[in-house]
Short mmCIF file of C-alpha atoms in Angstrom, two decimals:
data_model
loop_
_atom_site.label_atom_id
_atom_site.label_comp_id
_atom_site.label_asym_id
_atom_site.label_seq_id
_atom_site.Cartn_x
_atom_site.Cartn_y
_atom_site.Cartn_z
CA UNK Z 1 -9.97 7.74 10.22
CA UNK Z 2 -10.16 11.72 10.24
CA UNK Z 3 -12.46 13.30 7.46
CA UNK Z 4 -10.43 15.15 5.42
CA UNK Z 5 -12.63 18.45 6.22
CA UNK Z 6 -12.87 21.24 4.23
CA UNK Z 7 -11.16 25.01 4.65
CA UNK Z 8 -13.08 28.11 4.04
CA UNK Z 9 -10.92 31.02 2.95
CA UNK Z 10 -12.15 34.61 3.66
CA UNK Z 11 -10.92 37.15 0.96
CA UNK Z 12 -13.84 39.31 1.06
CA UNK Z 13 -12.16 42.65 2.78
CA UNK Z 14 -14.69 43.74 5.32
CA UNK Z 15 -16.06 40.29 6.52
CA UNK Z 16 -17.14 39.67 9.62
CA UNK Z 17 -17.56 36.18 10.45
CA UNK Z 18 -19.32 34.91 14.20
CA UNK Z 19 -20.95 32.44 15.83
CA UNK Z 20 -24.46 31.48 14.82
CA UNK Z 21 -26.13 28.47 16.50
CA UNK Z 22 -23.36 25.63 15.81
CA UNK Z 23 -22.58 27.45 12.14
CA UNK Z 24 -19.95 30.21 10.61
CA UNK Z 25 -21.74 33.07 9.76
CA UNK Z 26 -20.74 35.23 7.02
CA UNK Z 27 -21.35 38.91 6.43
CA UNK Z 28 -20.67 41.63 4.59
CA UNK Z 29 -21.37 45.30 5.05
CA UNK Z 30 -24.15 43.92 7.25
CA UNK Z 31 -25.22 40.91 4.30
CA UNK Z 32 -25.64 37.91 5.25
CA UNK Z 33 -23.82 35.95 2.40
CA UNK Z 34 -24.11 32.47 3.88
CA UNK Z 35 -23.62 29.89 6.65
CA UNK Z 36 -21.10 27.03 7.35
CA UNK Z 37 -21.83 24.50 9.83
CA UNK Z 38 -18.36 23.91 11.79
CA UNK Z 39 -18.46 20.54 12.01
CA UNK Z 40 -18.07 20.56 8.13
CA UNK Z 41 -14.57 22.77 8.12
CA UNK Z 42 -11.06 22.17 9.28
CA UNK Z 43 -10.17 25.28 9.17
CA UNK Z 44 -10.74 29.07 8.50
CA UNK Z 45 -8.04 31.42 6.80
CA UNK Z 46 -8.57 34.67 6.83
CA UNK Z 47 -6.83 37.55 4.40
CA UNK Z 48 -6.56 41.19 5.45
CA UNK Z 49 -9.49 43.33 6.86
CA UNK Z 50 -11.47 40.37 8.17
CA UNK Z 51 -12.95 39.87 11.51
CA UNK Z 52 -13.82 37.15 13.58
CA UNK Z 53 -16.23 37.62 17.04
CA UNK Z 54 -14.37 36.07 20.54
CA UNK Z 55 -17.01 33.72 20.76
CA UNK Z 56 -16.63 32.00 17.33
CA UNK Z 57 -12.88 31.91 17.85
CA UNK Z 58 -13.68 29.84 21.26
CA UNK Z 59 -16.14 27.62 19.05
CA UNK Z 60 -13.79 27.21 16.71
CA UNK Z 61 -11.06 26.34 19.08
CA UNK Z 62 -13.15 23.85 21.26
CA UNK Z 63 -13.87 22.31 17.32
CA UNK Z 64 -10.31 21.43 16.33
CA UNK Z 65 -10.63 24.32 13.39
CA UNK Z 66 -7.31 25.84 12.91
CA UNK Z 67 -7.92 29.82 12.43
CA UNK Z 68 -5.39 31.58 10.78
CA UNK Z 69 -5.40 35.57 9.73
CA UNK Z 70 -3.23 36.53 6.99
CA UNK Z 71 -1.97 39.86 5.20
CA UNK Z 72 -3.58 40.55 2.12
CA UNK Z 73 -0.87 39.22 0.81
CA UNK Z 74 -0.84 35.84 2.70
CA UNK Z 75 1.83 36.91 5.02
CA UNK Z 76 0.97 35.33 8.64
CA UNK Z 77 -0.08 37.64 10.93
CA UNK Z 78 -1.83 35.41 13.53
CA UNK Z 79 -3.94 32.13 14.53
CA UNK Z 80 -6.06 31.43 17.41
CA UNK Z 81 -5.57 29.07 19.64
CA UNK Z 82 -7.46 27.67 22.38
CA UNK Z 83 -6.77 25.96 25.61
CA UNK Z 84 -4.06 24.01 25.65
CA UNK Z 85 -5.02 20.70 24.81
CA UNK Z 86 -4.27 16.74 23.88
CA UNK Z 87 -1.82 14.65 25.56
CA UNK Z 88 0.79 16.28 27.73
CA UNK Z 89 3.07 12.67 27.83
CA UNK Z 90 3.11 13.09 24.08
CA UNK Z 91 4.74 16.97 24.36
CA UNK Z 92 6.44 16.20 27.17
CA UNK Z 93 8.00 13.60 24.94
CA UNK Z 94 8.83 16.02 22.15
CA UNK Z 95 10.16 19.18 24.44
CA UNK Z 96 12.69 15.96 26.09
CA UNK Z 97 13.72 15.08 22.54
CA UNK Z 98 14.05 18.91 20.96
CA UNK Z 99 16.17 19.14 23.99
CA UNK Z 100 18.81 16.58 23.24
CA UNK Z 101 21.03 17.20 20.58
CA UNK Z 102 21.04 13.72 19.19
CA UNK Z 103 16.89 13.23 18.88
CA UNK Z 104 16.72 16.75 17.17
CA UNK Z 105 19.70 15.37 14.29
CA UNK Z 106 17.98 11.89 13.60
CA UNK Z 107 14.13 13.98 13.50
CA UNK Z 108 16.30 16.81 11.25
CA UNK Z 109 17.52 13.69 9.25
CA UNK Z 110 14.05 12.48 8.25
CA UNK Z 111 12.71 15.50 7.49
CA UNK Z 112 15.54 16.75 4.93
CA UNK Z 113 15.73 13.56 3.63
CA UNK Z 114 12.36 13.54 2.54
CA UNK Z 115 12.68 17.14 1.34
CA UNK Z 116 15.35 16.39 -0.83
CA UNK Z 117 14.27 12.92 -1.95
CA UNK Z 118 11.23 15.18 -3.16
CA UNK Z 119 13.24 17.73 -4.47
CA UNK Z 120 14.76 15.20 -6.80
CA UNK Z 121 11.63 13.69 -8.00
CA UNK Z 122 10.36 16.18 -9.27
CA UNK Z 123 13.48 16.86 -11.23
CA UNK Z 124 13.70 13.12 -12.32
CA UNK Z 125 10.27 13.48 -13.21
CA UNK Z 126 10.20 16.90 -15.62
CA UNK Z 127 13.39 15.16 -17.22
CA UNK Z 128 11.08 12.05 -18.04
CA UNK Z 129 8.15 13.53 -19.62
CA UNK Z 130 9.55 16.98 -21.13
CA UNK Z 131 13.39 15.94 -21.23
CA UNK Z 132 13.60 16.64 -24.82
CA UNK Z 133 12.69 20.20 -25.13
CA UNK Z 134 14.50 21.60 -21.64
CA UNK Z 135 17.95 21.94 -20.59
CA UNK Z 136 17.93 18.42 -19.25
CA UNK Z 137 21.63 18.02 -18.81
CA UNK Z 138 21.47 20.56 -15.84
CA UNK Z 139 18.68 18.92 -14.27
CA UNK Z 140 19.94 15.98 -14.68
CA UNK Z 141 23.33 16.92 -13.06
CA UNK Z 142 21.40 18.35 -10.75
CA UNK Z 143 19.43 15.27 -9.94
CA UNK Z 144 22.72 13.70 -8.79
CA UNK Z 145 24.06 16.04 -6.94
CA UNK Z 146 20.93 16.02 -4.64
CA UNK Z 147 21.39 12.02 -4.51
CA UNK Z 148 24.91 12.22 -3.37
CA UNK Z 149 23.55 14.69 -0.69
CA UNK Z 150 21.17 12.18 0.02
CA UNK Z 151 24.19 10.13 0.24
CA UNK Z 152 26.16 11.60 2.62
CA UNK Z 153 23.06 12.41 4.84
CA UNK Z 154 23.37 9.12 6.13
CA UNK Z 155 26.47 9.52 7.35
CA UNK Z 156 25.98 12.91 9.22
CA UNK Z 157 24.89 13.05 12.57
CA UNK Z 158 25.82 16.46 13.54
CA UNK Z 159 22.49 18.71 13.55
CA UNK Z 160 24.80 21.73 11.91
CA UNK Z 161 26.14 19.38 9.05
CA UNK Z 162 22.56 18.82 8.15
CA UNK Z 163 21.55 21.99 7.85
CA UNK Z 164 24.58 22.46 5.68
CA UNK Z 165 23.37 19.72 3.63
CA UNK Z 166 19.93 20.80 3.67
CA UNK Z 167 21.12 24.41 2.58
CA UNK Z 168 23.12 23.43 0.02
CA UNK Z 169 20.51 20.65 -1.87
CA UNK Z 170 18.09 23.63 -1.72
CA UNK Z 171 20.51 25.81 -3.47
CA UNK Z 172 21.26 23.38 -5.61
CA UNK Z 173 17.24 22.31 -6.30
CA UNK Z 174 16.19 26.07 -6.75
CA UNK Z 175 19.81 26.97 -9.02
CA UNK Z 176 17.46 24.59 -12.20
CA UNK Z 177 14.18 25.36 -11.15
CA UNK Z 178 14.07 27.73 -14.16
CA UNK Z 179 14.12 25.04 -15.89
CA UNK Z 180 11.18 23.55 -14.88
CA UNK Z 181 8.95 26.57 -16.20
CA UNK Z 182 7.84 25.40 -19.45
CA UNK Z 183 5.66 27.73 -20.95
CA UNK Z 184 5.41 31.57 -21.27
CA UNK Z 185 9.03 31.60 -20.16
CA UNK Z 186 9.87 35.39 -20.61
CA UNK Z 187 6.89 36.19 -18.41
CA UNK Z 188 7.28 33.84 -15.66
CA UNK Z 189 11.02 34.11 -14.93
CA UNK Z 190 12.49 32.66 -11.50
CA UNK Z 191 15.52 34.50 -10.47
CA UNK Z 192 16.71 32.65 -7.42
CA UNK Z 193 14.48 31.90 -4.28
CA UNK Z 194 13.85 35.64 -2.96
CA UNK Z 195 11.50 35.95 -0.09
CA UNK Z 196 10.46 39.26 2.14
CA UNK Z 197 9.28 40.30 0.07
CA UNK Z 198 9.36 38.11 -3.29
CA UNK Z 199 11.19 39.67 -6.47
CA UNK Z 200 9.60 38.00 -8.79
CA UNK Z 201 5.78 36.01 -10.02
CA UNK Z 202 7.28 32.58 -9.57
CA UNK Z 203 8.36 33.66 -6.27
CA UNK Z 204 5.36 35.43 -5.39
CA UNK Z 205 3.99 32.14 -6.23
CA UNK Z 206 5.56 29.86 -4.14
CA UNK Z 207 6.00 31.89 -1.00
CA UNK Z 208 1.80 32.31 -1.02
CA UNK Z 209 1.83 28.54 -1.28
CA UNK Z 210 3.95 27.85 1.65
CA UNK Z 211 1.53 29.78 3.64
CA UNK Z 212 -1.20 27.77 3.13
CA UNK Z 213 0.54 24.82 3.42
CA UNK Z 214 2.12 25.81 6.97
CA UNK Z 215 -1.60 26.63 7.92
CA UNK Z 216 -2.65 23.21 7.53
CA UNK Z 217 0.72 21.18 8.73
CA UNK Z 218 0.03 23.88 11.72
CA UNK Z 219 -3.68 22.26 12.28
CA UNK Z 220 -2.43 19.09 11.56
CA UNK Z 221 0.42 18.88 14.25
CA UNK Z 222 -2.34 20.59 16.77
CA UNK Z 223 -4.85 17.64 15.69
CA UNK Z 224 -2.64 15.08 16.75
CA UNK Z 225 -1.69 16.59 20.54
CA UNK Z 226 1.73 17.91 19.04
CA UNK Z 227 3.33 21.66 20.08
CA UNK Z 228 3.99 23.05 16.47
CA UNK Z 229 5.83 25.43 17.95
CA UNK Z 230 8.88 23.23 19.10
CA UNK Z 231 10.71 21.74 16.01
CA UNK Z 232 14.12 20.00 15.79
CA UNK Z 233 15.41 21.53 12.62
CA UNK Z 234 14.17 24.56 12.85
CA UNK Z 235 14.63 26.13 16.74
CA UNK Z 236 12.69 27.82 19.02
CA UNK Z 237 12.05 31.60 18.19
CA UNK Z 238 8.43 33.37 19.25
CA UNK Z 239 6.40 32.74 17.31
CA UNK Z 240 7.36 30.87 14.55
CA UNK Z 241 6.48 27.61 14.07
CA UNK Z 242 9.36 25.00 14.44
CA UNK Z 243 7.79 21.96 14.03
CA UNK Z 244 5.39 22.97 11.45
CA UNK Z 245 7.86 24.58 9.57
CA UNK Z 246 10.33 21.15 9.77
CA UNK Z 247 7.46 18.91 8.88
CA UNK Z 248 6.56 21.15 5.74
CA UNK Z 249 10.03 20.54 4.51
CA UNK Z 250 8.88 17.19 3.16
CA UNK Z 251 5.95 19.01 1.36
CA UNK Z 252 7.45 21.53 -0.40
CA UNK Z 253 8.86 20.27 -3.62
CA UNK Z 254 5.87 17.99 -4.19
CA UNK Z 255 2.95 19.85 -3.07
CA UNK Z 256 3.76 23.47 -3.25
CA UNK Z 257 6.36 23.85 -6.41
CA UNK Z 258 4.88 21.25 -8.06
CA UNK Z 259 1.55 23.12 -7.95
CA UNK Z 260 2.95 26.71 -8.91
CA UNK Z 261 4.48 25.19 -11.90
CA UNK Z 262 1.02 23.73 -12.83
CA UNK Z 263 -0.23 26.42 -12.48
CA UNK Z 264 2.24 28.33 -14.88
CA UNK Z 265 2.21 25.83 -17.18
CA UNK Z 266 -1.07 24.80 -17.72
CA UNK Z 267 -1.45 28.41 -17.80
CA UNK Z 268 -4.70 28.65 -15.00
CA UNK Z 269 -2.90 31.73 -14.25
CA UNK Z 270 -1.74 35.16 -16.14
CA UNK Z 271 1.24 36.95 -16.14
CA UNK Z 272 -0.91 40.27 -16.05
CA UNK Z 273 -2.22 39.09 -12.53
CA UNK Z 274 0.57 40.38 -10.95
CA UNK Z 275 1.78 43.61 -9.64
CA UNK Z 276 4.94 45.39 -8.97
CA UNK Z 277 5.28 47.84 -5.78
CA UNK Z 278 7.97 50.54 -6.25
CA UNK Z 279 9.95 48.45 -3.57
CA UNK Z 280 10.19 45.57 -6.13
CA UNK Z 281 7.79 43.46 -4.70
CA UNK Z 282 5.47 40.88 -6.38
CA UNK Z 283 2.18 40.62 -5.39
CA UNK Z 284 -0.89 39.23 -7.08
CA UNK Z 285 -4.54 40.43 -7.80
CA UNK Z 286 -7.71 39.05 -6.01
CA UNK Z 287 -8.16 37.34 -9.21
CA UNK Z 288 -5.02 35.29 -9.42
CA UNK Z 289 -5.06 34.80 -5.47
CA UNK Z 290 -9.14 33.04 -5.96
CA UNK Z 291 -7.82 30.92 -8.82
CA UNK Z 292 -4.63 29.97 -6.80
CA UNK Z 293 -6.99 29.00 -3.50
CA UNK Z 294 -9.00 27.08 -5.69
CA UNK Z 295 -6.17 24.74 -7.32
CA UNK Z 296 -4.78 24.54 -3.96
CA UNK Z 297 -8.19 23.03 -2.82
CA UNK Z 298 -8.71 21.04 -5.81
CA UNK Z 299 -4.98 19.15 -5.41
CA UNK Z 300 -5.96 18.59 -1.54
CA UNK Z 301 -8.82 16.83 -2.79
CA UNK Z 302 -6.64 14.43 -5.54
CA UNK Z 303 -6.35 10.96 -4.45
CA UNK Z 304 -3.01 9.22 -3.81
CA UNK Z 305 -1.90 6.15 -2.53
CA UNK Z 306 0.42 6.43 1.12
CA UNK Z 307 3.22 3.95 0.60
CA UNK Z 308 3.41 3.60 4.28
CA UNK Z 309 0.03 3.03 5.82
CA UNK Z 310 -0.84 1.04 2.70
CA UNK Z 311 -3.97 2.88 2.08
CA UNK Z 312 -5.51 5.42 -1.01
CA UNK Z 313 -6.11 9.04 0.71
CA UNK Z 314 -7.04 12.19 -0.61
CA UNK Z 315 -3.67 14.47 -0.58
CA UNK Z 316 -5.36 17.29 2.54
CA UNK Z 317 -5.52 14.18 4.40
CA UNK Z 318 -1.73 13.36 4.58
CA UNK Z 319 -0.58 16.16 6.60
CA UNK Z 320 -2.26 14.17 9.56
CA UNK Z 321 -1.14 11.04 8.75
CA UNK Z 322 2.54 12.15 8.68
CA UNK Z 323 2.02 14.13 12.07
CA UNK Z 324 0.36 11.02 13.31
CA UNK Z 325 3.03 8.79 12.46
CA UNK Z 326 5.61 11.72 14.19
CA UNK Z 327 3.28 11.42 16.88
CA UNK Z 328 3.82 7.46 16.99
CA UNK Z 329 7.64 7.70 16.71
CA UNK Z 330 8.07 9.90 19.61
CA UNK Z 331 5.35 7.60 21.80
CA UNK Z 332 8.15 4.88 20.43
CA UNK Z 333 5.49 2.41 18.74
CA UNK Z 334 7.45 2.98 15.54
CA UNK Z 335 11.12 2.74 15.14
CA UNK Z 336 11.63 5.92 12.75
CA UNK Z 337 9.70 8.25 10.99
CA UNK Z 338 9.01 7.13 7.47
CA UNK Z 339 8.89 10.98 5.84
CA UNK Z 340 5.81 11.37 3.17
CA UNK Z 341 8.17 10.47 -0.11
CA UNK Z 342 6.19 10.77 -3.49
CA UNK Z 343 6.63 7.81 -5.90
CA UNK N 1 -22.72 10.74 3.27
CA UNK N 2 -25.55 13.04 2.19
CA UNK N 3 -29.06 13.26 3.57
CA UNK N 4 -31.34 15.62 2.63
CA UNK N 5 -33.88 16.52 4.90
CA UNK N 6 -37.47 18.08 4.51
CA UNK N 7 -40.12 18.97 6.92
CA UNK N 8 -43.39 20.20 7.56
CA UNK N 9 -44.62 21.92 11.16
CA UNK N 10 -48.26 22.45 11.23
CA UNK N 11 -48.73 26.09 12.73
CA UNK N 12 -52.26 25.45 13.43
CA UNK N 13 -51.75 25.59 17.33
CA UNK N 14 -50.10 27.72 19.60
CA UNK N 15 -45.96 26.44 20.05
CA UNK N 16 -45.85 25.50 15.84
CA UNK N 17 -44.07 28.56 15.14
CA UNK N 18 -41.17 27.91 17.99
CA UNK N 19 -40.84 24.37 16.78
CA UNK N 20 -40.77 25.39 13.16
CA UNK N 21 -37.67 27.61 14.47
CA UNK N 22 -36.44 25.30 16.78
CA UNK N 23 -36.47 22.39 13.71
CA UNK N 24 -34.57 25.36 10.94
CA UNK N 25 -32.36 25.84 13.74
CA UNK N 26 -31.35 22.42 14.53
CA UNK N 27 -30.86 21.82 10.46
CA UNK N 28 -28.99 24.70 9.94
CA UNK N 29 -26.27 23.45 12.92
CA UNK N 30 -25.14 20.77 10.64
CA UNK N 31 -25.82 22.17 7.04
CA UNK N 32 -27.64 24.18 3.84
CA UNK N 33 -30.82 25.52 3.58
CA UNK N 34 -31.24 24.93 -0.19
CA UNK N 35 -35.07 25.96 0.29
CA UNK N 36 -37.47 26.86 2.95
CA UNK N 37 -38.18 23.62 4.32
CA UNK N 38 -35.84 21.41 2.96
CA UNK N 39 -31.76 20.83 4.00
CA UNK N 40 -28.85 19.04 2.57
CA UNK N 41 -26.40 18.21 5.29
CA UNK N 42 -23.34 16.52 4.80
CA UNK N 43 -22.65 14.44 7.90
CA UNK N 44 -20.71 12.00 9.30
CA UNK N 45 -22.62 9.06 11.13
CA UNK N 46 -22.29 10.00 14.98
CA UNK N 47 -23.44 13.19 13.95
CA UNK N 48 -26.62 11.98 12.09
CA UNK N 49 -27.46 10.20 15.10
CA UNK N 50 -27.30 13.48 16.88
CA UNK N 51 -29.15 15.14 14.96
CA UNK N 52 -32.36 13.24 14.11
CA UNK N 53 -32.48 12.46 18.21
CA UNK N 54 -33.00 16.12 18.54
CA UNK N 55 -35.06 16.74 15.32
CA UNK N 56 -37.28 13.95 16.94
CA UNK N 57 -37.47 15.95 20.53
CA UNK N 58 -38.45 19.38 19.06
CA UNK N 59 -41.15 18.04 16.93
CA UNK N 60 -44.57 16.65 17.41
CA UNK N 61 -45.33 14.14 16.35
CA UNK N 62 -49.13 13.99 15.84
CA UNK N 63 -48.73 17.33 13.94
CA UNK N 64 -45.52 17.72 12.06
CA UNK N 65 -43.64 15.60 9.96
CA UNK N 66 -40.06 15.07 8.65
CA UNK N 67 -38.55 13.16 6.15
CA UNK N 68 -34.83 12.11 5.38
CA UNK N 69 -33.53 11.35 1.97
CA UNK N 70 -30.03 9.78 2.21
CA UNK N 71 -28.03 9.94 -1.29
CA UNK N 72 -25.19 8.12 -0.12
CA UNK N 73 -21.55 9.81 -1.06
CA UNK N 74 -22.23 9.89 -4.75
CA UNK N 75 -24.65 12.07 -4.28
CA UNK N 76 -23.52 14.55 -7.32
CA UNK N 77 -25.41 12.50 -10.24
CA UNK N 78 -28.35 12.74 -8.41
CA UNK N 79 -29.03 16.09 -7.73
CA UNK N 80 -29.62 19.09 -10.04
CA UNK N 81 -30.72 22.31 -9.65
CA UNK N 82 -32.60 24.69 -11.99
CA UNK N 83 -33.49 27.95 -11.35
CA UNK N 84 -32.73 30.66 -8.43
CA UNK N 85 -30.59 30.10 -5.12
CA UNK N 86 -27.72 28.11 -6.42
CA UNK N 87 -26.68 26.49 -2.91
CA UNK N 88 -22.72 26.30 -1.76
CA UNK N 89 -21.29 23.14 -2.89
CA UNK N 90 -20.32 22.63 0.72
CA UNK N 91 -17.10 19.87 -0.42
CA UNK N 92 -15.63 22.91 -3.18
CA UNK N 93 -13.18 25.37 -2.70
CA UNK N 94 -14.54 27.83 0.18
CA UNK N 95 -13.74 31.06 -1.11
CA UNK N 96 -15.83 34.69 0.71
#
C-alpha cells in the first residue's frame, strides 16, 4: 500500500527551494537551511513570497509530489502540474459519467451523504460527552433534522434537489456550530459560515483548513490517475477543482471542523493570534498559522480504523483510499462508492 | 524502516576525494546528514536496494568501507542526541 508520505510546508517569506541531486533544497537569503530527499514527501505547500526553480517543479512532478503555492493567507493561488499522466480509460470513464446527468446525481449522492452523515456525528458526538453544559436541545434538534435530510436523500435523484439538500443540511449544521465552541466563548465567536474573506477567528479557522485539506484530496485524486478538475457536484469552472472539491465534502465536518474546534478548545491556539484588516477580515499571525500546520500534521498522522477496507491506517492516508475506491467504482469493480463515514 | 549509514573513504590515493563526494552525494539523495560521515535515511525497501547497489559501485572496496545500521520502524527509543546539530525529524511536521 502507498506510504503515507510526509508534506513540507514553506512559510519562510523569501525561500527559495530547487533541485539538488534527488533532494529539496532549502534557502534563505542565500542559507542553506536544510535538505529533503523527495522520495520522503508527498507534497510541498508553499505560502506567499516563496519560490520554486523549473527544474524542481519537473522533479517534483515526475515524483507524484503535489506542489501547491498559497497566499500568505492560505488562499490558492496555484499548483504545478506535470505531464498529463495515469490511465486515460479511467478519465475517459469519469469525463463520460460527469457528462450524464444521472452518474453525476448518484456520485453527488455519495458524497453529500457522507458529508452530512459526518456533519451529524459530530453533533451526536459533542451532545454525548459535553451534553450537559451546552445548549444540547438545539443540537440535538439539529441532529435530526440532518437525519431526515439524510432521509429524503435517498429518495432524490435530481442533481438540483441535492444540492438543495446539501445546502440546506449545511445551513442547518453551521446554524449550532456555536455551540460546539466550548471554551473561551466570547473570544472565539462563530457568526455564520462567512468566507472571502472570513469575518470572524472561527472562520478564519476553518477556511485555512479547507485549504490544506483540498491540497491533499487534490494529490490524492492525481495519485490515483483521476482529473480533479472534473467533479459531479461541483461543475466545471477554470480552475477550480470539481472533483477535489466534491470528494472533500465527506472530510469536512470530521477532519477540518473537528480539528478547529480542538484547537479552540483545548486552547493550542490564542485569541490574540489573530488580526483584523480595516475590511473586516480575519487573518492569523505566523505564530498561530505554525501551530495550526503542526496539529494538522499531527491528526494526519493519528491512526484509525477504515470500516470499508477492513484495515487500521493513519488518517493522511485515507484521502487515497477513498479516491482509490472512486477510482474502482467508475472502473465498475465496485457497485457504489462507500463515502469515508466516521464511526 | 530506518537505516543509518556510516562510512569511511580512504583519501590516500588519487580518485578518494570524488568517491568521498560521489558516496555524500548518493546518501544525501535519500536522506540526513546528521554528521560528517554518517546518514539516517528513512527508506522504503525498493529504495534501499537502490541505494546500497550504487553505494557499492562508487566505492572501493579494498580502501573504503561502509556500514549500515538498520533500527527497524521503532527507531525513536533508540536514538538520542546530545549536543550541537539537532537533525530534522524527517516523519514531523515540515514547517520552513
Amino acid at each position: 500500500m502507498k506510504k503515507h508520505l510526509n508534506t513540507m510546508f514553506v512559510t519562510t517569506q523569501g525561500t527559495y527551494l530547487h533541485k539538488e541531486g534527488e533532494t529539496v533544497q532549502i534557502k534563505v537569503e542565500n542559507e542553506i537551511k536544510g535538505y529533503i530527499p523527495v522520495h520522503t514527501i508527498g507534497g510541498i505547500v508553499c505560502f506567499g513570497r516563496v519560490s520554486m526553480s523549473p527544474p524542481l517543479m519537473g522533479f517534483c512532478a515526475e515524483n507524484d509530489v503535489a506542489v501547491t503555492f498559497l497566499s500568505e493567507y492560505g488562499r490558492f493561488l496555484a499548483s504545478v502540474r506535470g505531464p498529463v499522466s495515469g490511465n486515460v480509460l479511467l478519465r475517459r470513464t469519469q469525463y463520460r459519467m460527469a457528462d450524464s446527468k444521472t452518474d453525476s446525481a448518484s456520485l453527488a449522492r455519495f458524497f453529500i451523504m457522507g458529508k452530512i452523515s459526518n456533519c451529524r456525528r459530530v453533533l451526536d458526538r459533542v451532545l454525548r460527552d459535553h451534553g450537559e453544559k451546552i445548549a444540547s436541545e438545539e443540537l440535538s434538534s439539529a441532529s435530526v433534522r440532518l437525519k431526515s435530510s439524510l432521509d429524503s436523500l435517498r429518495q432524490t435523484s435530481d442533481l438540483d434537489s441535492l444540492r438543495g439538500i446539501e445546502g440546506e443540511s449545511a445551513k442547518n449544521y453551521f446554524s449550532v456550530f456555536d455551540h460546539l465552541i466550548l471554551s473561551r466563548k466570547d473570544e472565539f465567536k462563530f457568526n455564520g459560515r462567512s468566507r472571502r474573506p472570513p469575518l470572524d477567528k472561527v472562520n478564519c479557522l476553518i477556511s485555512f483548513i479547507y485549504t490544506l485539506l483540498l491540497h491533499d484530496v487534490r494529490s490524492a485524486l492525481e495519485t490515483v490517475g483521476l482529473d480533479p478538475a472534473v467533479g459531479f457536484l461541483h461543475r466545471d469552472r477554470p480552475g477550480r477543482p470539481g472533483l477535489a472539491l466534491d470528494m472533500m465534502e465527506e472530510f469536512r465536518p470530521y477532519f477540518a471542523d473537528r480539528l478547529a474546534l480542538s484547537l479552540i478548545n483545548l486552547s493550542q491556539i490564542k485569541p490574540s493570534g489573530f488580526k483584523t484588516t480595516e475590511s473586516g477580515a480575519v487573518l492569523m499571525d505566523d505564530e498561530t498559522r505554525k501551530a495550526l500546520l503542526v496539529a494538522y500534521q499531527k491528526r494526519k498522522q493519528e491512526e484509525i480504523y477504515h470500516p470499508f477496507i477492513d484495515e487500521k491506517i493513519t488518517l493522511g492516508l485515507v484521502f487515497h483510499i477513498q479516491a482509490m475506491l472512486l477510482a474502482r467504482f467508475m472502473r465498475g469493480d465496485i457497485d457504489a462508492y462507500p463515502p469515508f463515514i466516521w464511526k | 524502516m530506518f537505516v543509518l549509514i556510516t562510512y569511511d573513504v580512504s583519501l590516500e590515493d588519487y580518485g578518494g576525494q570524488r568517491r568521498l563526494r560521489r558516496v555524500a552525494k548518493a546518501c544525501k539523495d535519500y536522506g540526513q546528514r546528521v554528521q560528517y560521515s554518517v546518514f539516517e535515511c528513512i527508506i522504503d525497501p525498493a529504495q534501499w536496494v537502490k541505494l546500497r547497489q550504487r553505494l557499492f559501485s562508487e566505492i572501493d572496496p579494498e580502501k573504503d568501507s561502509l556500514r549500515f545500521y538498520f533500527l527497524g520502524s521503532n527507531w525513536e527509543r533508540r536514538v538520542e542526541h546530545l549536543g550541537a546539530k539537532p537533525g530534522i525529524d524527517q516523519e514531523g511536521p515540515l514547517i520552513f
